[in-house]
PDB file of C-alpha atoms in Angstrom:
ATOM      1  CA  UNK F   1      90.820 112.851 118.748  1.00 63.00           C
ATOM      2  CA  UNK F   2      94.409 113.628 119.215  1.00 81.00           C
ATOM      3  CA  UNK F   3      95.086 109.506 120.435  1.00 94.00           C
ATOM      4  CA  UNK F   4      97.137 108.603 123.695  1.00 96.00           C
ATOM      5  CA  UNK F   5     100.488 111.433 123.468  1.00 97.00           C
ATOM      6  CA  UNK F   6     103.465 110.773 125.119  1.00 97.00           C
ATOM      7  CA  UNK F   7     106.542 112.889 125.908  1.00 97.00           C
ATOM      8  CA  UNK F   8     109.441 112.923 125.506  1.00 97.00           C
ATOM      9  CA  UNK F   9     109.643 110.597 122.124  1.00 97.00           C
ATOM     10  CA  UNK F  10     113.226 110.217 122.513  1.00 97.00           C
ATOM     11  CA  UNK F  11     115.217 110.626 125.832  1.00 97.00           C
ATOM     12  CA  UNK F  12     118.767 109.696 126.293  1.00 98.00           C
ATOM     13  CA  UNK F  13     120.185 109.877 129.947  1.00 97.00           C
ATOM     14  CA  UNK F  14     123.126 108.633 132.128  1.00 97.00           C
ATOM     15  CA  UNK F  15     123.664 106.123 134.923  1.00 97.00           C
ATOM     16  CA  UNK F  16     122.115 107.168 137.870  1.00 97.00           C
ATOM     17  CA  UNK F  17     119.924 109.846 136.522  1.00 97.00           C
ATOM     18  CA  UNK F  18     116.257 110.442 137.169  1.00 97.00           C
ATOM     19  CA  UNK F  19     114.074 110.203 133.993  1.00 98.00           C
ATOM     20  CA  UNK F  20     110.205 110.873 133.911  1.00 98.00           C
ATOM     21  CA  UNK F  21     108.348 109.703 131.131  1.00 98.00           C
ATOM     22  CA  UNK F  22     104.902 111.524 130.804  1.00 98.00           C
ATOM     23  CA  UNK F  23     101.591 110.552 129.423  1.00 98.00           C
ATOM     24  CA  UNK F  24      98.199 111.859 128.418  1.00 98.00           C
ATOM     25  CA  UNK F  25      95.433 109.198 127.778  1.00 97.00           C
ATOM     26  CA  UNK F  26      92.422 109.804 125.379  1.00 95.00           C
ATOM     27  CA  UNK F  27      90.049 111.995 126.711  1.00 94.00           C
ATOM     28  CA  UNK F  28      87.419 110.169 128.002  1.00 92.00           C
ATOM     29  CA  UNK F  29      89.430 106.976 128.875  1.00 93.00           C
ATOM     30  CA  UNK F  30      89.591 105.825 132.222  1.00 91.00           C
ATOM     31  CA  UNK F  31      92.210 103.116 132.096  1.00 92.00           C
ATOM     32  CA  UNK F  32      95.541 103.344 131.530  1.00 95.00           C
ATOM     33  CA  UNK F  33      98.504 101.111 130.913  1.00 95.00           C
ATOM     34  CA  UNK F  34     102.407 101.631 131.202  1.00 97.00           C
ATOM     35  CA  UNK F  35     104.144  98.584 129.174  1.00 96.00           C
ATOM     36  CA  UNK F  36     107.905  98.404 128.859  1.00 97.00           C
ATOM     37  CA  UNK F  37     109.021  96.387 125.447  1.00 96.00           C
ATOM     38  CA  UNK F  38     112.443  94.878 125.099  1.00 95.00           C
ATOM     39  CA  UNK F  39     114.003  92.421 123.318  1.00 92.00           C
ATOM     40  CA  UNK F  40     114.342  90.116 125.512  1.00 91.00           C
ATOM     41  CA  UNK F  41     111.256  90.450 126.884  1.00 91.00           C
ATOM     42  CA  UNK F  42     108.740  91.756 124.821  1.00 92.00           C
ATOM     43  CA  UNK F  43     105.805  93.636 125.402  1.00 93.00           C
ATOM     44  CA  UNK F  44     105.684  93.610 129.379  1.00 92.00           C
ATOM     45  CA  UNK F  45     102.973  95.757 131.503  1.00 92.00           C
ATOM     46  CA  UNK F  46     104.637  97.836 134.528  1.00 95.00           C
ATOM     47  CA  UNK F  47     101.339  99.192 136.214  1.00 95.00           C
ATOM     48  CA  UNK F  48      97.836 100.184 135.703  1.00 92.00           C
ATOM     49  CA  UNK F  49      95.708 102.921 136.409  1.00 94.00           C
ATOM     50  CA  UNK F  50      91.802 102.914 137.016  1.00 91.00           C
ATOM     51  CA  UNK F  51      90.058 105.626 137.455  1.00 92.00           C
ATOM     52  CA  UNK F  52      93.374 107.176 138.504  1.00 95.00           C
ATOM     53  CA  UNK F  53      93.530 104.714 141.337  1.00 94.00           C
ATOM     54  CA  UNK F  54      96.922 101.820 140.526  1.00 94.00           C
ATOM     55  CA  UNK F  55      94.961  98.672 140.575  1.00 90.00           C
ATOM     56  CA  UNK F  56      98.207  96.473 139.447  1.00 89.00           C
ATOM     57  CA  UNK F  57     101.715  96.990 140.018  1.00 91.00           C
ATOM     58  CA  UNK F  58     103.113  93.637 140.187  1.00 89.00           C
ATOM     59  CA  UNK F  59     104.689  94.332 136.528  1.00 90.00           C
ATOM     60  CA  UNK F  60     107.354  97.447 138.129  1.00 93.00           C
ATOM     61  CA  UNK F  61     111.012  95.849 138.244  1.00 86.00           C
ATOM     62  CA  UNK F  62     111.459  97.247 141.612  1.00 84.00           C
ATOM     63  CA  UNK F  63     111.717 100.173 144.098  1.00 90.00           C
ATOM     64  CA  UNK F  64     113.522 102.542 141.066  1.00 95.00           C
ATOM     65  CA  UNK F  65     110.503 102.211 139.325  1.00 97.00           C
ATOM     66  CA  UNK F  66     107.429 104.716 140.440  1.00 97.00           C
ATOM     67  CA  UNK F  67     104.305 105.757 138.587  1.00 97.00           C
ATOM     68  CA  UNK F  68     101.433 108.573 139.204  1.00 97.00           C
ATOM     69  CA  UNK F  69      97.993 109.722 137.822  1.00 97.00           C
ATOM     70  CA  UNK F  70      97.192 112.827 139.362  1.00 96.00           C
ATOM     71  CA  UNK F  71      94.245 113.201 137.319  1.00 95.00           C
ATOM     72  CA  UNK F  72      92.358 111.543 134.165  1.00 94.00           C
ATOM     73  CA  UNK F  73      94.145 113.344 131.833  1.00 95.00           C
ATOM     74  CA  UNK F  74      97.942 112.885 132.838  1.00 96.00           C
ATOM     75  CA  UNK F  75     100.152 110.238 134.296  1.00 98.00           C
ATOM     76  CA  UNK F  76     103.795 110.024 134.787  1.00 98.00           C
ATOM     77  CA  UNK F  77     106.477 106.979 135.245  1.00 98.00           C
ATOM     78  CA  UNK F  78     109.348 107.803 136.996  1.00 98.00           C
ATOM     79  CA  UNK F  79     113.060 106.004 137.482  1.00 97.00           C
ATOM     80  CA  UNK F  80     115.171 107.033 139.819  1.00 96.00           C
ATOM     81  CA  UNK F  81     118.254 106.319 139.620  1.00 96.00           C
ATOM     82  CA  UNK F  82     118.169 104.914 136.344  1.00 96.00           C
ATOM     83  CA  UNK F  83     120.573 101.991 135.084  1.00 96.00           C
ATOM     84  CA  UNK F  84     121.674 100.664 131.662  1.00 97.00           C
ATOM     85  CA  UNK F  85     119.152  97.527 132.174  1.00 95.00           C
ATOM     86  CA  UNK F  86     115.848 100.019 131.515  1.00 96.00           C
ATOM     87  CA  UNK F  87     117.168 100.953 128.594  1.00 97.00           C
ATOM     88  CA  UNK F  88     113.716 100.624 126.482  1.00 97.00           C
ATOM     89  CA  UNK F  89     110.744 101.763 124.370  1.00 98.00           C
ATOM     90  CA  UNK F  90     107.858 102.019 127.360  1.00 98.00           C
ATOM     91  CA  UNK F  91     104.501 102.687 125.667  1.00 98.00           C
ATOM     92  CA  UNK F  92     101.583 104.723 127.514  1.00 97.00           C
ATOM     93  CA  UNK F  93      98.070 103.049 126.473  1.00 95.00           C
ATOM     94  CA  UNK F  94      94.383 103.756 127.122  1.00 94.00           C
ATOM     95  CA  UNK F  95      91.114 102.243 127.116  1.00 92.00           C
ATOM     96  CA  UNK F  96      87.369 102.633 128.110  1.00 87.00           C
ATOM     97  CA  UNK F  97      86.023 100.108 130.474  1.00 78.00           C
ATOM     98  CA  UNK F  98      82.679  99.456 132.097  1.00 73.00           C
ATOM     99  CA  UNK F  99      82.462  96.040 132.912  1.00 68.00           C
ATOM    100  CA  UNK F 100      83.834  94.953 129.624  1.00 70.00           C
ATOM    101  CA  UNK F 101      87.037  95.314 128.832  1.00 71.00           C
ATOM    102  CA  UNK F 102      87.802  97.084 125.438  1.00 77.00           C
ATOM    103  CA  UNK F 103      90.973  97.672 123.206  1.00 87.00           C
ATOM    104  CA  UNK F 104      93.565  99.585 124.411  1.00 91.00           C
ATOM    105  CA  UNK F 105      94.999 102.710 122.251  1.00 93.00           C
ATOM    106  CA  UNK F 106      99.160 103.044 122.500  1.00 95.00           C
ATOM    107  CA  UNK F 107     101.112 106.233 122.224  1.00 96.00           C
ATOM    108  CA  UNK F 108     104.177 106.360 120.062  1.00 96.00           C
ATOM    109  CA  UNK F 109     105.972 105.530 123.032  1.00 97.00           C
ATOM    110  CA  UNK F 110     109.116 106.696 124.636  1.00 98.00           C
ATOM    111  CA  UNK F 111     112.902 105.274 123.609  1.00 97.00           C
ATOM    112  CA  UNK F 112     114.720 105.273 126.279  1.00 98.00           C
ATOM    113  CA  UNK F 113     118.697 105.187 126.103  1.00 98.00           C
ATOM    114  CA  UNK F 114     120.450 105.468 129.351  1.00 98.00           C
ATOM    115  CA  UNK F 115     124.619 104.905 129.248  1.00 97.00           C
TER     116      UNK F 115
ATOM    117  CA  UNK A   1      98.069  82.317 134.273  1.00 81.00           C
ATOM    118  CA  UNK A   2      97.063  83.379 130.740  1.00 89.00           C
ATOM    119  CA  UNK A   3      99.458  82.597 128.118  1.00 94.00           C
ATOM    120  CA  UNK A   4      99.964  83.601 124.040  1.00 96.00           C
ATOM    121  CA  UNK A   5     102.611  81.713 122.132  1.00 97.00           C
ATOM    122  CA  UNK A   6     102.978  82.796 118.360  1.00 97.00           C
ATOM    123  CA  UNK A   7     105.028  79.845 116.970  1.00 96.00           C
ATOM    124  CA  UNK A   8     106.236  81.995 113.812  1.00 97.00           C
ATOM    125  CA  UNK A   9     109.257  84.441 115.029  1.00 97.00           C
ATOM    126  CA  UNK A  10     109.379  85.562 111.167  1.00 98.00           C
ATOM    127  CA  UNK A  11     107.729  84.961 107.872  1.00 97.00           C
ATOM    128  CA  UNK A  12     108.782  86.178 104.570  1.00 97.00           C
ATOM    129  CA  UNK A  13     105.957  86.365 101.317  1.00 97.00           C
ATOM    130  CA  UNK A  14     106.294  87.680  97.864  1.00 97.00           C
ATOM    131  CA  UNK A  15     103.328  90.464  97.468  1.00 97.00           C
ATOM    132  CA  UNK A  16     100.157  89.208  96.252  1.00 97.00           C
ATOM    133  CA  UNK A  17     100.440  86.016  98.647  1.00 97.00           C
ATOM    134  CA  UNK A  18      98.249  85.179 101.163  1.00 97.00           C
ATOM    135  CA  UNK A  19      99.349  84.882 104.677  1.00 98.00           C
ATOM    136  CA  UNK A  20      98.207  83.361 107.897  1.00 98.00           C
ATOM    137  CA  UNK A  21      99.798  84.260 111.416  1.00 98.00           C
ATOM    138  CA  UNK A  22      98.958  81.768 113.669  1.00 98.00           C
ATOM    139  CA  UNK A  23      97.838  82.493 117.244  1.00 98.00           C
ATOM    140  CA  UNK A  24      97.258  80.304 120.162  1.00 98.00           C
ATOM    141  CA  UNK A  25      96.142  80.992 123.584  1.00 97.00           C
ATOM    142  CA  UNK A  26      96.120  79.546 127.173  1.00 96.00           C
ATOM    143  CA  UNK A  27      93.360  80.708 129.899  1.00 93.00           C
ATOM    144  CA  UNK A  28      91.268  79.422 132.613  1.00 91.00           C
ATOM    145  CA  UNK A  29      88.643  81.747 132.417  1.00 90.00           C
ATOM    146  CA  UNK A  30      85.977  81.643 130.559  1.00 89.00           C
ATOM    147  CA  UNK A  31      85.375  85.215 129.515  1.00 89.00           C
ATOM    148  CA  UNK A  32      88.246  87.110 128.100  1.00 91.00           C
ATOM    149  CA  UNK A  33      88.871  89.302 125.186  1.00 91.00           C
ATOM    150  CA  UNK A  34      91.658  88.409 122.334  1.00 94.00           C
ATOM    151  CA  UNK A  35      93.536  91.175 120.027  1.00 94.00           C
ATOM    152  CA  UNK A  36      95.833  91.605 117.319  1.00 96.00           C
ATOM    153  CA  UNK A  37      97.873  94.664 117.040  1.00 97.00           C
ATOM    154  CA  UNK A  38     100.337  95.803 114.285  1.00 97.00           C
ATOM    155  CA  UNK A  39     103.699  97.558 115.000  1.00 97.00           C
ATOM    156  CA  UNK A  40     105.060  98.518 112.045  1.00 95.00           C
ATOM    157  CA  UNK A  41     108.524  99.721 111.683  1.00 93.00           C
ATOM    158  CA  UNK A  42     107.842 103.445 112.932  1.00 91.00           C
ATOM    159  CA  UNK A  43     107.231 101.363 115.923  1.00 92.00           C
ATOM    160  CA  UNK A  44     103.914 102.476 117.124  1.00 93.00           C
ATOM    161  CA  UNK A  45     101.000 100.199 117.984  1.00 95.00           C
ATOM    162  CA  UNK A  46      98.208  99.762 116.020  1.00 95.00           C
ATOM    163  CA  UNK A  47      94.974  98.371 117.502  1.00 93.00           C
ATOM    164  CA  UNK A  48      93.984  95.728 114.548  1.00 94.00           C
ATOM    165  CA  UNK A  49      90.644  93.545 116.015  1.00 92.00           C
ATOM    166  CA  UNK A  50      89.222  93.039 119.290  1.00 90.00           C
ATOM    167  CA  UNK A  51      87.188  89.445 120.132  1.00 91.00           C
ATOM    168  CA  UNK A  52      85.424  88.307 123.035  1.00 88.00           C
ATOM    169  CA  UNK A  53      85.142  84.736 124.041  1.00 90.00           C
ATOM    170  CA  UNK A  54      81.601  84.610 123.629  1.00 88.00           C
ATOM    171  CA  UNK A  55      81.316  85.455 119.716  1.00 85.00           C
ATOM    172  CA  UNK A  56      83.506  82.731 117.741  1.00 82.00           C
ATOM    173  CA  UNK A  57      82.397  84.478 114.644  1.00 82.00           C
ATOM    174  CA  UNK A  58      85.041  84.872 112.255  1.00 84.00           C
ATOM    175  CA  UNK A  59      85.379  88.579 110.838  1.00 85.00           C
ATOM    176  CA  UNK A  60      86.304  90.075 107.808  1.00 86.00           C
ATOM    177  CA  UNK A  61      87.816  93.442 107.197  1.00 87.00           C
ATOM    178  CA  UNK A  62      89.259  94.001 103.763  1.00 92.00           C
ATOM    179  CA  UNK A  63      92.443  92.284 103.019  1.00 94.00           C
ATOM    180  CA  UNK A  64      92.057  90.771 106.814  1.00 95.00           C
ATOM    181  CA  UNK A  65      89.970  87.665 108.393  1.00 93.00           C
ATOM    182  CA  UNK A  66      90.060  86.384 111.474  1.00 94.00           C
ATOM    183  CA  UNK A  67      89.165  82.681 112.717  1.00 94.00           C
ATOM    184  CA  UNK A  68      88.559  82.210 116.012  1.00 94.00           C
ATOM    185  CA  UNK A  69      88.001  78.475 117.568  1.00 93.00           C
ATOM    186  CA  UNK A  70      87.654  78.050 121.061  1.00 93.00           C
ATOM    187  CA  UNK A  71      87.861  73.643 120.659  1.00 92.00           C
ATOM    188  CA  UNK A  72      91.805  74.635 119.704  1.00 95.00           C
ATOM    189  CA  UNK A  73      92.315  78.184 121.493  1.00 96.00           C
ATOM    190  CA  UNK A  74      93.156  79.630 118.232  1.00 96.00           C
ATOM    191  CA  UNK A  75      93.020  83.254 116.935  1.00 96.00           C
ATOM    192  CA  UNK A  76      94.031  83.094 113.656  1.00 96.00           C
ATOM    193  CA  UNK A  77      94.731  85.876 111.597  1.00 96.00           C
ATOM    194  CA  UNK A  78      94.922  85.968 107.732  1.00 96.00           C
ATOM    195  CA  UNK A  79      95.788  88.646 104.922  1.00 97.00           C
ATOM    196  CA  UNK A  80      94.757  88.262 101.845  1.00 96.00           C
ATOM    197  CA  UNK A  81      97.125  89.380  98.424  1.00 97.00           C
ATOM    198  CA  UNK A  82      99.692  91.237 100.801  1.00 97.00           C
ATOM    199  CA  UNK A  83     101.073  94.187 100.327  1.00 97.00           C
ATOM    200  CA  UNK A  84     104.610  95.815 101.016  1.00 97.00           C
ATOM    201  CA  UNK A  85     102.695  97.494 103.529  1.00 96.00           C
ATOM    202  CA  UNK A  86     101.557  95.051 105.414  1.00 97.00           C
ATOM    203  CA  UNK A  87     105.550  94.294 106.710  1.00 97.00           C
ATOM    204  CA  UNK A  88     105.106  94.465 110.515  1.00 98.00           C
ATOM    205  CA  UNK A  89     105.582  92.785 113.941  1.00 97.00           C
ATOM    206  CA  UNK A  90     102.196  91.443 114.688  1.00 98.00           C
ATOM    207  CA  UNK A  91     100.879  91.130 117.892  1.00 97.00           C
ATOM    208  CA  UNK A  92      98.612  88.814 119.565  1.00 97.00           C
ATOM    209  CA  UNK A  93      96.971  89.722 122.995  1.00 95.00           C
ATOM    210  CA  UNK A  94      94.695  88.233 125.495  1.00 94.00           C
ATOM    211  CA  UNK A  95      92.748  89.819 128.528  1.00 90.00           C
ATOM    212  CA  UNK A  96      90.465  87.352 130.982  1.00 86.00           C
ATOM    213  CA  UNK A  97      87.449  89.278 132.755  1.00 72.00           C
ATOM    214  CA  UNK A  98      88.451  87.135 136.035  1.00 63.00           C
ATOM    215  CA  UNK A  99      92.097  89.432 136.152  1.00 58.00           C
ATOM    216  CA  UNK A 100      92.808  92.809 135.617  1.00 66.00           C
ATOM    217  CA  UNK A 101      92.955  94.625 132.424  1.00 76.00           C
ATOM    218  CA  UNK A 102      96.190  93.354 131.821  1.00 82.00           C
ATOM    219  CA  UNK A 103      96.833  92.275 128.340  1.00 88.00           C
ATOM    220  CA  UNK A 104      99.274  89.418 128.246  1.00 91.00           C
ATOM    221  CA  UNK A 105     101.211  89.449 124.650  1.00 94.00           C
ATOM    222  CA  UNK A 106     103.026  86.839 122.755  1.00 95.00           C
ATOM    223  CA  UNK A 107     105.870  87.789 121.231  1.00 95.00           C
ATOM    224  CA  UNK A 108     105.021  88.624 117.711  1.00 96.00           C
ATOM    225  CA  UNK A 109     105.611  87.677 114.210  1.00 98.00           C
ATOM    226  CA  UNK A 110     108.027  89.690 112.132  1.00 98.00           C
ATOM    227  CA  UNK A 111     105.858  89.684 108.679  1.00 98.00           C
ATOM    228  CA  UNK A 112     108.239  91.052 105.342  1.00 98.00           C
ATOM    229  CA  UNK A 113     106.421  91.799 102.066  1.00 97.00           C
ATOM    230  CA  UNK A 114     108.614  91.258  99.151  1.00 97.00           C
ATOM    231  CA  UNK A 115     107.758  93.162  96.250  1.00 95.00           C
TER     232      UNK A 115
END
């Protein structure tokens, strides 16, 4: 299996831009998990999916912050504008659940720079 | 609220030592799943072990053991004769059954093998 990929591996953006950060889950997978790690904060969750359906949110900063799963096989996270503070590596992740919960699988993540 | 603390921000062994990275959790629920994850310095995430609440078996894998003891809410994990390659950030993780999916994080030990 190819494992959770994520695109772009590297994006570098200014003040006020919109950035979308794209994901495709393992095949088979039905969960799947947008973390943000910092610094500061660590390894934070923003959202996650379900069966394509967001079941929690409460982890997105605020309004900028937007994520969709059109399908099982793609999601994106979107900021818009984006600010110096989300400067970050945010990590796509997968899993297979029924009833129990098992490990999730990370992409290489995305390093984001934004000036 | 679930909560991982991992006391040691950074610990630093000549190769061939043994090593333990301590782990301790907080939860009121009483199913829930605990992980370890490597990140090494490519950055990616690497699922190590997955435990449920229910199976305080300790587990061997290799150069790797885990102890698990619910009377202290430990997950302990322990590497046997390290290597250079074992220098990582270490993660420990905990997801309850009662919440979502979410896997709360502490915020890692820094692990350097000295040759």
């Amino acid at each position: 299996d190819a494992g959770v990929i994520q695109s772009p591996r590297h994006e570098v953006t200014e003040m006020g831009q919109e950035v979308t950060l794209r994901c495709k889950p393992i095949s088979g997978h039905n969960s799947l998990f947008w973390y943000r790690q910092t610094m500061m904060r660590g390894l934070e969750l923003l959202i996650y999916f379900n069966n394509n359906v967001p079941i929690d949110d409460s982890g997105m900063p605020e309004d900028r912050f937007s994520a969709k799963m059109p399908n099982a096989s793609f999601s994106t996270l979107k900021i818009q504008p984006s600010e110096p503070r989300d400067s970050a590596v945010y990590f796509c992740a997968s899993s297979h659940t029924q009833g129990v919960f098992y490990e999730q699988y990370f992409g290489p993540g995305t390093r984001l720079t934004v000036t | 609220a679930q909560k991982v603390t991992q006391a040691q921000t950074e610990i630093s062994v000549v190769e061939k030592e043994d090593v333990t990275l301590d782990c301790v959790y907080e939860t009121r629920d009483t199913t829930y799943y605990l992980f370890w994850y490597k990140q090494p310095p490519s950055g990616e995430l690497v699922f190590l072990i997955r435990r449920n609440s229910f199976d305080e078996q300790n587990e061997i894998s290799g150069r790797y053991s885990w102890n698990f003891q619910k009377s202290t809410s430990s997950f302990n994990f322990t590497i046997t004769a390290s290597q250079v390659v074992d220098s990582a950030v270490y993660f420990c993780a905990l997801t309850t059954q009662g919440g979502s999916e979410k896997l709360v994080f502490g915020k890692g030990t820094k692990l350097t093998v000295n040759p």
